[in-house]
């Protein structure tokens, strides 16, 4: 559907990774058509106050938000509420994430995402299956009763072509390199996590086509002197992207700084791993057969394991700037351009540039989100 063109006039904008002043973005049909220092007469100009115009944030691991946990409510309406909660904090594209569950729940979640994509629901670009092919030893809060080997039913599910971006987190000791290669050949982005694998097993998975690590440091075999484990392999291998949860609970600031030094902004991806309380005052929620409780920024289950986060992307960017001592453009890169590269979407999102979808956010000088646009439309 055609839309009337308009300009956004920004005093400061992060355009293709560089700060530029007094820029006019011409937007039409949901796409950035042109970027210039002047506007054509006769076209509406929307003046933005002081602050910064940025590419919208991309979150590849979102379990819930707005009081919704996707596993519990696998519907289009639930996705809409989740997206609204995260959009308030600058997320303009996300992968709703299905935690380890039975095959029926996974299929319902996939059906909801397919329906959302068919309806062009703003911000929903695919799905992330986190499990169920994970390590018992590193399962974290994932329910033991649903951990299992890869079956024909799941293979069929992951290879559906109506799900947009498809991401799958597996433990490489639970899924063979042959199956990893088959999944990658089918267009699935295979990530490694919740794993107790040694470095040789991890390297074999990377050689088979795996390209990412899910929430670096958390739920994976650690780095030691004689066995690099998954953490050491992730940090050392230049091929792989690493998601990281910068909420001050999942990763110590020094460990986060080490990850940045090893991977750089080109391979470190900010994620939230958000659960239902994001955007609400919810302090506890049901989770499979138990309950998750919130204390400040920390979510734990009855066993004391971390159970996702209440992090939002704007807070993750602020943490990267302040605790990792990065400049703002670099912190934003890990939430935008790098995430887009990771999921193969760099041509259409992740940067402000001509030809990209007009997924944009306006942040004030206190680093708070004031407005967002998805495909040129406001909320």
CSV table of C-alpha atoms in Angstrom, one decimal:
chain,number,residue,atom,x,y,z
A,1,UNK,CA,0.0,0.0,0.0
A,2,UNK,CA,1.4,3.4,-1.1
A,3,UNK,CA,1.9,6.1,1.6
A,4,UNK,CA,2.5,9.8,1.3
A,5,UNK,CA,6.2,10.7,1.5
A,6,UNK,CA,7.5,12.7,4.5
A,7,UNK,CA,10.7,13.9,5.9
A,8,UNK,CA,12.2,13.4,9.4
A,9,UNK,CA,14.5,16.2,10.2
A,10,UNK,CA,17.1,15.2,12.9
A,11,UNK,CA,19.6,17.5,14.5
A,12,UNK,CA,21.8,14.5,15.1
A,13,UNK,CA,21.5,11.1,13.4
A,14,UNK,CA,23.6,7.9,13.4
A,15,UNK,CA,23.8,7.3,9.6
A,16,UNK,CA,25.6,4.1,8.5
A,17,UNK,CA,27.5,4.1,11.8
A,18,UNK,CA,28.5,7.8,11.8
A,19,UNK,CA,27.1,10.8,13.5
A,20,UNK,CA,25.8,13.4,11.1
A,21,UNK,CA,24.1,16.7,11.9
A,22,UNK,CA,21.0,18.4,10.4
A,23,UNK,CA,19.9,15.5,8.2
A,24,UNK,CA,16.6,15.0,6.4
A,25,UNK,CA,15.3,11.5,5.8
A,26,UNK,CA,12.8,11.1,3.0
A,27,UNK,CA,10.5,8.2,3.9
A,28,UNK,CA,7.9,6.7,1.6
A,29,UNK,CA,6.3,3.3,1.4
A,30,UNK,CA,8.0,2.3,4.6
A,31,UNK,CA,11.5,2.8,3.2
A,32,UNK,CA,14.2,5.4,3.6
A,33,UNK,CA,14.3,6.8,0.1
A,34,UNK,CA,16.9,9.5,0.5
A,35,UNK,CA,19.1,11.3,3.1
A,36,UNK,CA,20.1,14.9,2.5
A,37,UNK,CA,20.9,18.2,4.1
A,38,UNK,CA,17.8,19.9,2.6
A,39,UNK,CA,14.1,19.0,2.1
A,40,UNK,CA,12.2,19.4,-1.1
A,41,UNK,CA,9.4,21.9,-1.0
A,42,UNK,CA,5.8,20.5,-0.8
A,43,UNK,CA,6.7,17.5,1.2
A,44,UNK,CA,5.7,17.3,4.9
A,45,UNK,CA,8.6,17.7,7.3
A,46,UNK,CA,8.4,16.3,10.9
A,47,UNK,CA,10.9,18.2,13.1
A,48,UNK,CA,12.5,16.1,15.8
A,49,UNK,CA,13.5,17.9,19.0
A,50,UNK,CA,17.1,17.7,20.4
A,51,UNK,CA,18.2,14.2,20.8
A,52,UNK,CA,19.4,11.4,18.4
A,53,UNK,CA,17.8,9.6,15.5
A,54,UNK,CA,19.0,6.0,15.5
A,55,UNK,CA,18.3,2.7,13.7
A,56,UNK,CA,15.8,0.6,15.6
A,57,UNK,CA,17.1,-2.0,17.9
A,58,UNK,CA,16.9,-5.7,16.9
A,59,UNK,CA,16.5,-8.3,19.7
A,60,UNK,CA,17.0,-11.9,18.7
A,61,UNK,CA,16.0,-13.4,22.1
A,62,UNK,CA,12.6,-12.3,23.5
A,63,UNK,CA,10.7,-14.8,25.6
A,64,UNK,CA,8.1,-12.4,26.8
A,65,UNK,CA,7.1,-8.9,27.8
A,66,UNK,CA,4.0,-6.9,28.7
A,67,UNK,CA,2.9,-9.6,31.1
A,68,UNK,CA,3.1,-12.2,28.4
A,69,UNK,CA,5.3,-15.3,28.2
A,70,UNK,CA,5.2,-16.6,24.6
A,71,UNK,CA,5.3,-20.3,25.6
A,72,UNK,CA,2.1,-19.8,27.6
A,73,UNK,CA,0.3,-17.7,25.1
A,74,UNK,CA,1.4,-18.6,21.6
A,75,UNK,CA,-1.0,-16.3,19.8
A,76,UNK,CA,-0.8,-13.3,17.4
A,77,UNK,CA,-2.4,-11.1,20.1
A,78,UNK,CA,0.3,-12.1,22.6
A,79,UNK,CA,3.0,-11.3,20.0
A,80,UNK,CA,1.4,-7.9,19.5
A,81,UNK,CA,1.5,-7.2,23.3
A,82,UNK,CA,5.1,-8.4,23.6
A,83,UNK,CA,6.1,-6.2,20.8
A,84,UNK,CA,4.4,-3.1,22.2
A,85,UNK,CA,6.2,-3.6,25.5
A,86,UNK,CA,9.6,-3.8,23.9
A,87,UNK,CA,8.9,-1.1,21.3
A,88,UNK,CA,8.7,1.4,24.2
A,89,UNK,CA,12.4,0.7,24.8
A,90,UNK,CA,13.5,1.0,21.2
A,91,UNK,CA,13.1,-2.5,19.8
A,92,UNK,CA,11.7,-2.4,16.3
A,93,UNK,CA,12.4,-6.0,15.2
A,94,UNK,CA,12.4,-9.1,17.3
A,95,UNK,CA,12.5,-12.9,17.3
A,96,UNK,CA,9.9,-14.2,19.7
A,97,UNK,CA,11.6,-17.0,21.6
A,98,UNK,CA,10.1,-20.4,22.5
A,99,UNK,CA,11.8,-22.0,25.5
A,100,UNK,CA,12.2,-25.8,25.7
A,101,UNK,CA,8.7,-27.3,25.6
A,102,UNK,CA,6.6,-30.0,24.1
A,103,UNK,CA,6.3,-30.3,20.3
A,104,UNK,CA,2.6,-29.1,20.3
A,105,UNK,CA,3.5,-25.8,22.1
A,106,UNK,CA,6.4,-25.3,19.7
A,107,UNK,CA,4.1,-25.8,16.7
A,108,UNK,CA,1.5,-23.4,18.1
A,109,UNK,CA,4.2,-20.8,18.6
A,110,UNK,CA,5.3,-21.3,15.0
A,111,UNK,CA,1.8,-21.0,13.8
A,112,UNK,CA,1.4,-17.7,15.7
A,113,UNK,CA,4.5,-16.3,14.1
A,114,UNK,CA,3.5,-17.4,10.7
A,115,UNK,CA,0.1,-15.7,11.1
A,116,UNK,CA,1.8,-12.5,12.4
A,117,UNK,CA,4.1,-12.4,9.4
A,118,UNK,CA,1.2,-13.0,7.0
A,119,UNK,CA,-0.6,-10.0,8.6
A,120,UNK,CA,2.6,-7.9,8.6
A,121,UNK,CA,2.5,-7.4,12.3
A,122,UNK,CA,5.0,-4.6,13.0
A,123,UNK,CA,8.3,-5.8,14.5
A,124,UNK,CA,7.8,-9.6,14.3
A,125,UNK,CA,10.4,-10.9,11.9
A,126,UNK,CA,10.8,-14.6,12.8
A,127,UNK,CA,11.2,-17.1,15.6
A,128,UNK,CA,13.9,-18.4,17.9
A,129,UNK,CA,13.6,-21.9,19.3
A,130,UNK,CA,15.8,-22.0,22.4
A,131,UNK,CA,15.9,-25.8,22.9
A,132,UNK,CA,14.7,-28.5,23.4
A,133,UNK,CA,17.9,-30.2,22.3
A,134,UNK,CA,20.1,-29.0,25.2
A,135,UNK,CA,22.4,-30.4,27.8
A,136,UNK,CA,20.9,-31.6,31.1
A,137,UNK,CA,24.0,-30.4,33.0
A,138,UNK,CA,23.6,-26.8,31.6
A,139,UNK,CA,19.8,-26.6,31.2
A,140,UNK,CA,19.4,-23.7,33.6
A,141,UNK,CA,15.7,-23.0,34.0
A,142,UNK,CA,14.7,-25.2,31.0
A,143,UNK,CA,12.4,-27.9,32.1
A,144,UNK,CA,14.0,-31.3,32.4
A,145,UNK,CA,10.9,-33.2,31.2
A,146,UNK,CA,11.0,-31.6,27.8
A,147,UNK,CA,14.7,-31.9,27.0
A,148,UNK,CA,15.1,-34.4,24.2
A,149,UNK,CA,16.9,-35.5,21.0
A,150,UNK,CA,16.2,-34.1,17.6
A,151,UNK,CA,13.3,-35.9,15.9
A,152,UNK,CA,11.7,-35.9,12.5
A,153,UNK,CA,8.8,-33.7,13.8
A,154,UNK,CA,11.2,-31.0,15.0
A,155,UNK,CA,13.3,-31.2,11.8
A,156,UNK,CA,10.1,-30.6,9.8
A,157,UNK,CA,9.1,-27.7,12.1
A,158,UNK,CA,12.5,-25.9,11.8
A,159,UNK,CA,12.4,-26.2,8.0
A,160,UNK,CA,9.1,-24.4,7.6
A,161,UNK,CA,9.4,-21.6,5.1
A,162,UNK,CA,6.6,-19.4,6.5
A,163,UNK,CA,8.4,-18.4,9.7
A,164,UNK,CA,10.7,-15.6,8.5
A,165,UNK,CA,14.1,-15.6,10.3
A,166,UNK,CA,14.5,-19.0,12.0
A,167,UNK,CA,17.0,-19.3,14.8
A,168,UNK,CA,17.6,-22.5,16.8
A,169,UNK,CA,19.7,-22.9,19.9
A,170,UNK,CA,21.1,-26.4,20.4
A,171,UNK,CA,23.8,-28.1,22.5
A,172,UNK,CA,26.3,-29.6,20.1
A,173,UNK,CA,26.7,-32.7,22.1
A,174,UNK,CA,23.0,-33.3,21.6
A,175,UNK,CA,22.8,-32.6,17.8
A,176,UNK,CA,25.2,-34.1,15.3
A,177,UNK,CA,27.3,-32.1,12.9
A,178,UNK,CA,25.4,-33.8,10.1
A,179,UNK,CA,22.1,-32.5,11.4
A,180,UNK,CA,23.5,-29.1,12.1
A,181,UNK,CA,24.7,-28.9,8.4
A,182,UNK,CA,21.3,-30.0,7.2
A,183,UNK,CA,19.6,-27.3,9.3
A,184,UNK,CA,22.0,-24.6,8.1
A,185,UNK,CA,21.5,-25.7,4.5
A,186,UNK,CA,17.7,-25.2,5.0
A,187,UNK,CA,18.4,-21.6,6.1
A,188,UNK,CA,18.2,-22.1,9.9
A,189,UNK,CA,20.5,-19.9,12.0
A,190,UNK,CA,22.0,-22.5,14.4
A,191,UNK,CA,23.3,-21.2,17.7
A,192,UNK,CA,25.2,-23.1,20.4
A,193,UNK,CA,24.2,-22.8,24.1
A,194,UNK,CA,23.0,-24.6,27.2
A,195,UNK,CA,25.9,-27.0,26.6
A,196,UNK,CA,28.6,-28.8,28.5
A,197,UNK,CA,30.6,-29.6,25.4
A,198,UNK,CA,34.3,-29.6,25.0
A,199,UNK,CA,36.1,-27.3,22.5
A,200,UNK,CA,36.5,-30.1,19.9
A,201,UNK,CA,32.7,-30.7,19.9
A,202,UNK,CA,32.0,-26.9,19.6
A,203,UNK,CA,34.5,-26.5,16.8
A,204,UNK,CA,32.9,-29.4,14.9
A,205,UNK,CA,29.5,-27.6,15.2
A,206,UNK,CA,31.0,-24.4,13.9
A,207,UNK,CA,32.6,-26.2,11.0
A,208,UNK,CA,29.2,-27.7,10.2
A,209,UNK,CA,27.7,-24.2,9.9
A,210,UNK,CA,26.6,-23.0,13.4
A,211,UNK,CA,27.2,-19.2,13.5
A,212,UNK,CA,26.2,-18.0,17.0
A,213,UNK,CA,26.4,-18.6,20.7
A,214,UNK,CA,23.3,-18.0,22.9
A,215,UNK,CA,23.8,-15.7,26.0
A,216,UNK,CA,27.6,-16.0,26.2
A,217,UNK,CA,29.0,-17.3,29.6
A,218,UNK,CA,25.5,-18.4,30.8
A,219,UNK,CA,24.6,-22.1,30.4
A,220,UNK,CA,27.9,-23.2,28.8
A,221,UNK,CA,31.1,-25.0,29.7
A,222,UNK,CA,33.7,-22.6,31.0
A,223,UNK,CA,37.2,-21.6,30.0
A,224,UNK,CA,40.0,-23.4,31.8
A,225,UNK,CA,43.7,-23.8,31.3
A,226,UNK,CA,43.6,-27.1,29.4
A,227,UNK,CA,40.0,-27.2,28.1
A,228,UNK,CA,38.7,-24.0,26.5
A,229,UNK,CA,35.1,-25.2,26.8
A,230,UNK,CA,32.3,-23.4,25.0
A,231,UNK,CA,33.2,-20.0,26.5
A,232,UNK,CA,36.8,-20.1,25.4
A,233,UNK,CA,35.9,-21.4,21.9
A,234,UNK,CA,33.3,-18.7,21.5
A,235,UNK,CA,35.7,-16.0,22.5
A,236,UNK,CA,38.5,-17.3,20.4
A,237,UNK,CA,36.8,-18.3,17.1
A,238,UNK,CA,36.4,-15.2,14.8
A,239,UNK,CA,33.6,-16.7,12.8
A,240,UNK,CA,30.9,-16.7,15.4
A,241,UNK,CA,28.6,-14.1,16.8
A,242,UNK,CA,27.9,-14.1,20.5
A,243,UNK,CA,24.7,-12.9,22.2
A,244,UNK,CA,25.2,-11.3,25.6
A,245,UNK,CA,22.8,-10.2,28.3
A,246,UNK,CA,24.1,-6.9,29.8
A,247,UNK,CA,21.8,-6.5,32.8
A,248,UNK,CA,24.5,-6.7,35.6
A,249,UNK,CA,23.1,-10.0,36.7
A,250,UNK,CA,24.0,-12.5,34.0
A,251,UNK,CA,27.6,-11.3,33.3
A,252,UNK,CA,30.2,-9.5,35.5
A,253,UNK,CA,31.3,-6.2,34.0
A,254,UNK,CA,34.9,-7.5,33.6
A,255,UNK,CA,33.7,-10.6,31.8
A,256,UNK,CA,31.6,-8.4,29.5
A,257,UNK,CA,34.6,-6.2,28.8
A,258,UNK,CA,36.6,-9.3,28.0
A,259,UNK,CA,34.0,-10.5,25.6
A,260,UNK,CA,34.1,-7.1,23.8
A,261,UNK,CA,37.8,-7.2,23.6
A,262,UNK,CA,37.7,-10.7,22.1
A,263,UNK,CA,34.8,-10.3,19.7
A,264,UNK,CA,34.6,-6.6,19.0
A,265,UNK,CA,31.4,-4.7,18.1
A,266,UNK,CA,31.2,-6.7,14.8
A,267,UNK,CA,30.5,-10.0,16.6
A,268,UNK,CA,29.0,-9.2,20.0
A,269,UNK,CA,25.2,-8.9,19.9
A,270,UNK,CA,23.1,-7.3,22.6
A,271,UNK,CA,20.1,-9.4,23.6
A,272,UNK,CA,17.6,-9.2,26.4
A,273,UNK,CA,16.4,-12.8,27.0
A,274,UNK,CA,13.4,-10.9,28.4
A,275,UNK,CA,10.6,-12.6,30.2
A,276,UNK,CA,7.0,-11.4,30.9
A,277,UNK,CA,7.6,-8.6,33.5
A,278,UNK,CA,9.3,-6.3,31.0
A,279,UNK,CA,7.1,-3.2,30.7
A,280,UNK,CA,5.1,-4.1,33.8
A,281,UNK,CA,5.3,-4.1,37.6
A,282,UNK,CA,4.9,-7.9,37.6
A,283,UNK,CA,7.0,-9.4,40.5
A,284,UNK,CA,6.3,-13.1,39.9
A,285,UNK,CA,4.8,-15.4,37.3
A,286,UNK,CA,4.1,-19.1,36.7
A,287,UNK,CA,6.7,-21.0,34.8
A,288,UNK,CA,6.0,-24.6,33.8
A,289,UNK,CA,5.5,-26.4,37.1
A,290,UNK,CA,7.0,-23.7,39.3
A,291,UNK,CA,7.2,-20.0,39.8
A,292,UNK,CA,9.7,-17.3,38.8
A,293,UNK,CA,10.3,-14.4,41.2
A,294,UNK,CA,11.7,-11.0,40.5
A,295,UNK,CA,14.1,-9.2,42.8
A,296,UNK,CA,15.2,-5.9,41.3
A,297,UNK,CA,16.7,-6.8,37.9
A,298,UNK,CA,17.0,-10.5,38.8
A,299,UNK,CA,14.7,-13.3,37.9
A,300,UNK,CA,15.1,-16.7,39.6
A,301,UNK,CA,13.1,-20.0,39.8
A,302,UNK,CA,12.6,-22.1,42.9
A,303,UNK,CA,15.9,-23.8,42.4
A,304,UNK,CA,17.7,-20.4,42.4
A,305,UNK,CA,18.6,-20.6,38.7
A,306,UNK,CA,18.5,-17.4,36.7
A,307,UNK,CA,15.3,-17.5,34.6
A,308,UNK,CA,15.7,-14.9,31.8
A,309,UNK,CA,15.7,-11.2,32.5
A,310,UNK,CA,13.8,-8.0,32.8
A,311,UNK,CA,16.2,-6.3,30.6
A,312,UNK,CA,15.2,-4.0,27.7
A,313,UNK,CA,17.4,-3.0,24.8
A,314,UNK,CA,17.7,0.7,25.7
A,315,UNK,CA,19.1,-0.4,29.1
A,316,UNK,CA,21.5,-2.9,27.4
A,317,UNK,CA,22.8,-0.1,25.2
A,318,UNK,CA,23.3,2.2,28.2
A,319,UNK,CA,25.0,-0.6,30.2
A,320,UNK,CA,27.4,-1.2,27.3
A,321,UNK,CA,28.2,2.5,27.1
A,322,UNK,CA,28.7,3.0,30.8
A,323,UNK,CA,30.1,-0.3,32.1
A,324,UNK,CA,32.1,-1.4,29.0
A,325,UNK,CA,33.2,2.3,28.6
A,326,UNK,CA,32.2,2.3,24.9
A,327,UNK,CA,31.3,5.3,22.8
A,328,UNK,CA,27.5,5.5,22.2
A,329,UNK,CA,27.8,4.6,18.4
A,330,UNK,CA,29.6,1.4,19.2
A,331,UNK,CA,27.1,0.4,21.9
A,332,UNK,CA,24.3,1.0,19.4
A,333,UNK,CA,26.1,-1.0,16.7
A,334,UNK,CA,25.8,-4.1,18.8
A,335,UNK,CA,22.1,-3.7,19.1
A,336,UNK,CA,21.5,-2.8,15.4
A,337,UNK,CA,24.0,-3.4,12.6
A,338,UNK,CA,25.7,-6.4,14.2
A,339,UNK,CA,22.4,-8.0,15.1
A,340,UNK,CA,21.2,-7.5,11.5
A,341,UNK,CA,24.4,-9.0,10.1
A,342,UNK,CA,23.9,-12.0,12.4
A,343,UNK,CA,20.5,-12.8,11.1
A,344,UNK,CA,21.2,-11.9,7.5
A,345,UNK,CA,19.1,-8.8,7.4
A,346,UNK,CA,21.7,-6.1,6.9
A,347,UNK,CA,20.3,-5.0,3.6
A,348,UNK,CA,17.0,-4.0,5.0
A,349,UNK,CA,17.5,-3.1,8.7
A,350,UNK,CA,20.2,-2.3,11.3
A,351,UNK,CA,21.4,1.0,9.8
A,352,UNK,CA,20.0,4.3,8.6
A,353,UNK,CA,20.7,4.3,4.9
A,354,UNK,CA,18.9,4.7,1.6
A,355,UNK,CA,17.0,1.6,0.7
A,356,UNK,CA,16.6,0.3,4.3
A,357,UNK,CA,13.3,-0.2,5.9
A,358,UNK,CA,12.4,2.9,8.0
A,359,UNK,CA,12.8,1.2,11.4
A,360,UNK,CA,13.9,4.2,13.5
A,361,UNK,CA,14.0,5.4,17.1
A,362,UNK,CA,14.4,8.9,18.5
A,363,UNK,CA,16.4,8.9,21.8
A,364,UNK,CA,16.8,12.0,24.0
A,365,UNK,CA,20.1,13.2,25.5
A,366,UNK,CA,19.4,11.1,28.6
A,367,UNK,CA,19.4,7.9,26.4
A,368,UNK,CA,15.6,7.4,26.8
A,369,UNK,CA,13.4,6.4,23.9
A,370,UNK,CA,10.9,9.0,23.0
A,371,UNK,CA,9.5,7.7,19.7
A,372,UNK,CA,9.8,4.9,17.2
A,373,UNK,CA,8.9,4.1,13.7
A,374,UNK,CA,8.5,0.6,12.1
A,375,UNK,CA,8.4,0.8,8.3
A,376,UNK,CA,7.8,4.5,8.7
A,377,UNK,CA,4.8,4.1,11.0
A,378,UNK,CA,4.6,5.3,14.6
A,379,UNK,CA,3.0,3.2,17.3
